[in-house]
Tab-separated table of C-alpha atoms and ligand atoms in Angstrom:
chain	number	residue	atom	x	y	z
A	1	MET	CA	-14.221	71.312	44.896
A	2	ASP	CA	-11.541	72.517	47.209
A	3	TYR	CA	-8.991	69.600	46.196
A	4	GLN	CA	-6.190	71.124	48.251
A	5	THR	CA	-7.998	70.653	51.513
A	6	LEU	CA	-9.448	67.316	50.501
A	7	LEU	CA	-5.836	65.966	49.891
A	8	ASP	CA	-4.559	67.594	52.994
A	9	ASN	CA	-7.269	66.037	55.137
A	10	VAL	CA	-6.670	62.466	53.342
A	11	ALA	CA	-2.885	62.591	53.863
A	12	ALA	CA	-3.548	63.558	57.498
A	13	GLU	CA	-5.856	60.637	58.081
A	14	VAL	CA	-3.651	58.060	56.671
A	15	ALA	CA	-0.307	59.429	58.179
A	16	PRO	CA	-0.197	56.639	61.035
A	17	LEU	CA	-0.014	54.057	58.148
A	18	ILE	CA	2.824	55.446	56.147
A	19	GLY	CA	5.919	53.146	56.661
A	20	THR	CA	3.822	50.196	57.404
A	21	GLY	CA	3.817	47.122	55.212
A	22	ASN	CA	7.060	46.014	53.430
A	23	VAL	CA	9.063	47.532	50.494
A	24	ALA	CA	9.344	45.091	47.623
A	25	ASP	CA	12.897	43.616	47.640
A	26	TYR	CA	12.609	40.755	45.247
A	27	ILE	CA	13.759	43.377	42.528
A	28	PRO	CA	16.888	44.741	44.425
A	29	ALA	CA	16.702	48.019	42.848
A	30	LEU	CA	13.558	48.789	44.636
A	31	ALA	CA	14.756	47.760	47.979
A	32	GLY	CA	16.608	50.822	48.748
A	33	VAL	CA	13.482	53.369	48.622
A	34	ASP	CA	12.466	55.573	51.643
A	35	PRO	CA	9.677	53.663	53.197
A	36	MET	CA	8.455	56.792	54.683
A	37	SER	CA	7.345	58.373	51.535
A	38	PHE	CA	4.131	59.586	50.631
A	39	GLY	CA	2.534	61.545	47.728
A	40	MET	CA	-0.812	61.869	46.123
A	41	ALA	CA	-1.958	63.804	43.234
A	42	ILE	CA	-5.509	64.545	41.435
A	43	ALA	CA	-5.736	65.652	37.882
A	44	ASP	CA	-9.064	66.948	36.873
A	45	LEU	CA	-10.445	66.956	33.337
A	46	ASP	CA	-9.889	70.911	33.012
A	47	GLY	CA	-6.018	70.455	32.999
A	48	GLY	CA	-5.701	71.223	36.981
A	49	VAL	CA	-3.105	68.846	39.028
A	50	HIS	CA	-3.242	69.260	42.743
A	51	GLY	CA	-1.279	67.474	45.236
A	52	VAL	CA	-0.082	66.537	48.815
A	53	GLY	CA	3.229	65.276	50.006
A	54	GLN	CA	6.007	63.889	47.472
A	55	TRP	CA	3.460	64.174	44.639
A	56	ARG	CA	6.240	65.550	42.118
A	57	GLN	CA	8.923	62.827	43.248
A	58	ALA	CA	9.357	60.042	40.705
A	59	PHE	CA	9.151	56.602	41.697
A	60	SER	CA	9.162	53.271	40.028
A	61	VAL	CA	5.629	52.862	38.422
A	62	GLN	CA	6.125	48.953	37.818
A	63	SER	CA	2.795	47.410	37.037
A	64	ILE	CA	1.087	50.840	36.610
A	65	SER	CA	2.710	50.704	33.212
A	66	LYS	CA	0.501	47.806	32.121
A	67	VAL	CA	-2.401	50.287	31.890
A	68	PHE	CA	-0.610	52.329	29.465
A	69	SER	CA	0.768	49.495	27.303
A	70	LEU	CA	-2.803	47.902	26.954
A	71	ALA	CA	-4.175	51.184	26.234
A	72	MET	CA	-1.568	51.647	23.546
A	73	THR	CA	-2.006	48.039	21.968
A	74	LEU	CA	-5.836	48.384	21.930
A	75	SER	CA	-5.635	51.529	20.142
A	76	ARG	CA	-3.508	49.971	17.508
A	77	ASP	CA	-5.795	46.694	17.184
A	78	GLY	CA	-8.799	46.515	19.031
A	79	GLN	CA	-9.561	43.046	18.579
A	80	THR	CA	-6.673	40.578	17.952
A	81	LEU	CA	-5.352	41.047	21.670
A	82	TRP	CA	-8.350	39.154	23.298
A	83	LYS	CA	-7.468	35.905	21.649
A	84	SER	CA	-4.286	35.633	23.395
A	85	VAL	CA	-5.216	37.065	26.882
A	86	GLY	CA	-8.482	36.583	29.047
A	87	ARG	CA	-10.356	39.300	31.224
A	88	GLU	CA	-11.041	37.431	34.419
A	89	PRO	CA	-9.434	37.649	37.767
A	90	SER	CA	-6.679	35.067	38.332
A	91	GLY	CA	-7.226	34.328	41.802
A	92	ASN	CA	-3.637	33.480	41.935
A	93	PRO	CA	-0.309	35.582	42.833
A	94	PHE	CA	0.448	38.002	40.015
A	95	ASN	CA	3.489	35.873	38.894
A	96	SER	CA	2.008	32.478	39.188
A	97	LEU	CA	2.835	29.842	36.740
A	98	VAL	CA	0.326	27.271	37.865
A	99	GLN	CA	-2.859	28.356	35.998
A	100	LEU	CA	-1.059	28.970	32.856
A	101	GLU	CA	-0.506	25.307	32.026
A	102	ALA	CA	-3.973	24.533	33.234
A	103	GLU	CA	-5.088	26.882	30.597
A	104	ASN	CA	-3.168	26.323	27.788
A	105	GLY	CA	-0.637	29.190	27.839
A	106	VAL	CA	-3.487	31.921	27.974
A	107	PRO	CA	-3.290	34.435	30.997
A	108	ARG	CA	-6.268	34.941	32.781
A	109	ASN	CA	-5.834	38.833	32.296
A	110	PRO	CA	-3.537	41.614	31.086
A	111	PHE	CA	-2.393	42.711	34.357
A	112	ILE	CA	-0.799	39.493	35.752
A	113	ASN	CA	2.712	39.199	34.547
A	114	ALA	CA	2.088	36.735	32.013
A	115	GLY	CA	-0.741	38.850	30.372
A	116	ALA	CA	1.300	41.850	30.437
A	117	ILE	CA	4.193	40.093	28.674
A	118	VAL	CA	1.602	39.216	26.072
A	119	VAL	CA	0.581	42.699	25.636
A	120	THR	CA	3.811	43.709	25.350
A	121	ASP	CA	4.503	40.921	22.638
A	122	HIS	CA	1.639	42.401	20.627
A	123	LEU	CA	3.032	46.060	21.014
A	124	VAL	CA	6.366	44.998	19.672
A	125	GLU	CA	4.553	43.545	16.555
A	126	LEU	CA	2.402	46.937	16.181
A	127	ALA	CA	4.725	49.432	17.075
A	128	GLY	CA	8.325	47.839	16.582
A	129	ASP	CA	9.920	49.667	19.681
A	130	ALA	CA	7.213	49.015	22.291
A	131	SER	CA	8.912	50.695	25.176
A	132	GLY	CA	10.153	53.581	23.005
A	133	ALA	CA	6.530	54.137	21.672
A	134	LEU	CA	5.148	53.989	25.316
A	135	LEU	CA	7.642	56.504	26.454
A	136	ASP	CA	6.844	58.625	23.657
A	137	PHE	CA	3.131	58.568	24.461
A	138	LEU	CA	3.788	59.467	28.168
A	139	ARG	CA	6.249	62.199	27.494
A	140	SER	CA	3.472	63.691	25.155
A	141	GLU	CA	0.616	63.425	27.237
A	142	THR	CA	2.104	65.042	30.246
A	143	GLU	CA	4.266	67.320	28.296
A	144	GLU	CA	7.144	66.297	30.525
A	145	ASP	CA	10.355	65.104	28.614
A	146	THR	CA	12.293	64.125	31.522
A	147	ILE	CA	10.067	61.008	32.208
A	148	GLY	CA	12.511	58.001	31.544
A	149	PHE	CA	13.387	54.536	32.223
A	150	ASP	CA	15.457	53.592	35.309
A	151	ALA	CA	18.509	51.776	33.700
A	152	ASP	CA	19.383	50.381	37.398
A	153	VAL	CA	15.774	49.105	37.833
A	154	ALA	CA	15.457	47.499	34.546
A	155	ALA	CA	18.909	45.913	34.737
A	156	SER	CA	18.061	44.616	38.182
A	157	GLU	CA	14.857	42.987	37.008
A	158	ALA	CA	16.680	41.293	34.346
A	159	ALA	CA	19.046	39.826	36.579
A	160	HIS	CA	16.408	38.719	39.034
A	161	GLY	CA	13.797	37.892	36.076
A	162	ASP	CA	13.800	34.032	36.057
A	163	ARG	CA	10.044	33.902	36.954
A	164	ASN	CA	8.950	36.070	34.459
A	165	ALA	CA	11.425	34.233	31.595
A	166	SER	CA	9.726	31.140	32.610
A	167	LEU	CA	6.243	32.443	32.014
A	168	ALA	CA	7.494	33.776	28.856
A	169	HIS	CA	8.990	30.649	27.560
A	170	PHE	CA	6.109	28.960	28.683
A	171	MET	CA	3.744	30.872	26.624
A	172	ARG	CA	5.813	30.555	23.731
A	173	SER	CA	5.815	26.861	23.860
A	174	TYR	CA	1.959	27.092	23.688
A	175	GLY	CA	2.316	29.565	20.581
A	176	ASN	CA	1.018	32.422	22.403
A	177	LEU	CA	4.266	34.752	22.098
A	178	ARG	CA	4.924	35.916	18.574
A	179	ASN	CA	8.407	37.509	19.250
A	180	PRO	CA	11.542	35.670	20.644
A	181	VAL	CA	11.476	35.695	24.490
A	182	PRO	CA	14.523	37.889	25.030
A	183	THR	CA	13.091	40.818	22.874
A	184	VAL	CA	9.682	40.729	24.718
A	185	LEU	CA	11.383	40.759	28.055
A	186	GLU	CA	13.658	43.661	27.294
A	187	HIS	CA	10.489	45.823	26.317
A	188	TYR	CA	8.641	44.448	29.234
A	189	PHE	CA	11.323	45.178	31.951
A	190	ARG	CA	11.987	48.369	30.397
A	191	GLN	CA	8.466	49.516	30.761
A	192	CYS	CA	8.226	48.420	34.448
A	193	SER	CA	11.188	50.565	35.226
A	194	LEU	CA	9.388	53.748	34.106
A	195	SER	CA	10.318	56.265	36.784
A	196	MET	CA	7.338	58.908	37.044
A	197	SER	CA	5.789	61.203	39.676
A	198	CYS	CA	2.194	61.127	41.003
A	199	GLU	CA	1.428	64.070	39.081
A	200	GLU	CA	2.875	62.611	35.627
A	201	VAL	CA	0.900	59.410	36.206
A	202	ALA	CA	-2.420	60.999	36.931
A	203	LEU	CA	-2.115	63.569	34.023
A	204	ALA	CA	-1.162	60.860	31.496
A	205	ALA	CA	-4.115	58.559	32.502
A	206	THR	CA	-6.937	61.235	32.106
A	207	PHE	CA	-7.913	59.753	28.924
A	208	LEU	CA	-9.462	56.928	30.920
A	209	ALA	CA	-11.554	59.323	32.821
A	210	ARG	CA	-12.601	60.987	29.370
A	211	HIS	CA	-13.912	57.876	27.668
A	212	GLY	CA	-10.675	57.492	25.596
A	213	VAL	CA	-10.210	61.031	24.599
A	214	LEU	CA	-6.603	62.412	24.873
A	215	ARG	CA	-5.922	65.906	26.659
A	216	ASP	CA	-5.432	67.893	23.309
A	217	GLY	CA	-8.945	66.436	22.257
A	218	ARG	CA	-7.641	63.416	19.863
A	219	ARG	CA	-9.340	60.015	20.501
A	220	LEU	CA	-7.077	57.479	21.399
A	221	LEU	CA	-9.647	54.606	22.352
A	222	THR	CA	-13.203	54.280	21.683
A	223	ARG	CA	-15.467	54.660	24.356
A	224	SER	CA	-15.989	50.959	24.150
A	225	GLU	CA	-12.196	50.345	24.997
A	226	ALA	CA	-11.882	53.122	27.619
A	227	LYS	CA	-14.746	51.165	29.486
A	228	GLN	CA	-13.018	47.653	28.656
A	229	ILE	CA	-9.981	48.959	30.309
A	230	ASN	CA	-11.783	50.541	33.246
A	231	ALA	CA	-13.527	47.404	33.971
A	232	VAL	CA	-10.689	45.130	33.758
A	233	MET	CA	-8.820	47.543	36.381
A	234	LEU	CA	-11.821	47.313	38.703
A	235	THR	CA	-11.794	43.422	38.652
A	236	CYS	CA	-8.171	42.647	38.142
A	237	GLY	CA	-5.888	45.700	38.923
A	238	THR	CA	-5.155	45.238	42.423
A	239	TYR	CA	-3.435	41.753	42.186
A	240	ASP	CA	-5.252	39.196	44.294
A	241	ALA	CA	-7.072	41.603	46.677
A	242	ALA	CA	-9.147	43.314	43.601
A	243	GLY	CA	-12.422	42.388	45.343
A	244	ASP	CA	-11.422	43.686	48.649
A	245	PHE	CA	-10.114	46.849	46.975
A	246	ALA	CA	-13.533	47.257	44.961
A	247	TYR	CA	-15.347	46.792	48.248
A	248	ARG	CA	-13.298	49.442	50.025
A	249	VAL	CA	-12.475	52.057	47.200
A	250	GLY	CA	-14.979	51.433	44.506
A	251	LEU	CA	-12.863	52.742	41.745
A	252	PRO	CA	-10.959	51.163	38.903
A	253	ALA	CA	-7.251	51.230	39.826
A	254	LYS	CA	-3.999	49.744	39.126
A	255	SER	CA	-1.267	49.114	41.469
A	256	GLY	CA	2.276	48.247	41.329
A	257	VAL	CA	5.042	46.809	43.441
A	258	GLY	CA	6.797	50.295	43.587
A	259	GLY	CA	3.923	51.372	45.810
A	260	GLY	CA	2.088	53.379	43.443
A	261	ILE	CA	-1.920	53.202	42.604
A	262	LEU	CA	-3.572	54.645	39.718
A	263	ALA	CA	-7.274	55.232	40.228
A	264	VAL	CA	-10.030	56.641	37.690
A	265	ILE	CA	-13.169	58.410	38.505
A	266	PRO	CA	-14.965	58.468	34.934
A	267	GLN	CA	-15.922	61.975	33.811
A	268	ARG	CA	-14.229	63.555	36.898
A	269	CYS	CA	-10.581	63.064	37.433
A	270	THR	CA	-7.603	60.631	37.915
A	271	ILE	CA	-5.743	60.045	41.228
A	272	CYS	CA	-2.428	58.628	41.746
A	273	VAL	CA	-1.095	57.969	44.892
A	274	TRP	CA	2.428	56.577	46.137
A	275	SER	CA	3.801	54.869	49.299
A	276	PRO	CA	6.126	52.328	49.151
A	277	GLY	CA	5.118	49.941	52.205
A	278	LEU	CA	3.063	46.927	50.624
A	279	ASP	CA	0.786	44.423	52.084
A	280	VAL	CA	0.999	40.858	51.441
A	281	GLN	CA	-0.919	40.989	48.070
A	282	GLY	CA	1.551	43.848	46.918
A	283	ASN	CA	-0.764	46.727	47.365
A	284	SER	CA	0.524	49.924	48.951
A	285	VAL	CA	-1.066	49.933	52.301
A	286	ALA	CA	-1.311	53.942	52.910
A	287	GLY	CA	-2.087	54.309	49.147
A	288	ALA	CA	-5.062	51.835	49.520
A	289	ALA	CA	-5.985	53.349	52.847
A	290	ALA	CA	-5.825	56.898	50.968
A	291	LEU	CA	-8.069	55.916	48.260
A	292	ASP	CA	-10.744	54.479	50.776
A	293	VAL	CA	-10.691	57.511	52.811
A	294	PHE	CA	-11.095	59.707	49.445
A	295	THR	CA	-13.926	58.104	48.245
A	296	THR	CA	-15.563	57.752	51.747
A	297	MET	CA	-14.968	61.515	52.116
A	298	THR	CA	-16.184	62.665	48.583
A	299	GLY	CA	-18.874	60.016	47.851
A	300	TRP	CA	-17.128	59.592	44.592
A	301	SER	CA	-16.802	55.838	44.148
A	302	ILE	CA	-18.583	54.765	40.953
A	303	PHE	CA	-21.020	52.970	42.604
B	1	LIG	N1	8.380	44.381	36.969
B	1	LIG	C1	7.318	43.717	38.099
B	1	LIG	C2	7.542	41.954	37.815
B	1	LIG	O1	7.505	41.800	36.741
B	1	LIG	C3	5.991	44.248	38.096
B	1	LIG	C4	5.407	43.690	39.288
B	1	LIG	C5	4.220	44.578	39.506
B	1	LIG	O2	4.566	45.780	39.934
B	1	LIG	O3	3.209	43.976	39.802
B	1	LIG	O4	7.911	41.485	38.531
């Protein structure tokens, strides 16, 4: 497969969409990013990485980090987490409070904010320094020591984090958060502030295309756990548009409000695309279109 020609063709096809949609501004530190940015990278399972556009420029990964914290939590304890968080699409916005009350403080899935806060709480319990353990993992899997947290983004999120704080306090009142709210939120905001390029995100996620095996051949997850994460990505990974995204793209994927989307093609490769203009559900307009075009051109959807 000539990945470079493929990526060039995909980029040319979606070029008219770059700059459409809206850059997330509810976290003020994200609002200044150039809406005309676009990058896309593919990491194959032989160690090759291919890219187009700004595929080596770091961006705010935001909710894509939730895939990695879920993997790290399951790798340390594959059972306990699922008593605290469900596996169903929420059908509600990613930061909604409404459903939590009706469902006794147990979030629908690990990718809405409430669910990701519960995952972080478990990782604090299992690893101590949850965000530090996550950073160590990402650096080692990409062999890239420059990956780091963006302190301005983390501070901006904390300063405007009343909604996430409400979710956390609410869950703690139901006994579904073990650690103090400020501790859990500190790690959650830091993990969302991770700054990585498309190349680094794609490389770090290849264990999901390798049924749980890391780049050096060590196993991070059981085959079942890798399947579980891919399945939850397919059904819950792209906000309230997961059904439409599965219809269009047909791949497990996780998006973030920084405009990135990570997608997995089991036994073949991982893809990360980034363009900051978001649709109303919070998915990158050009990014989702690029993945749609990609699976149409290649026939590599999982279906
Ligand atoms: N840090 C963001 C928040 O908690 C993540 C949102 C997202 O990317 O979905 O609101």
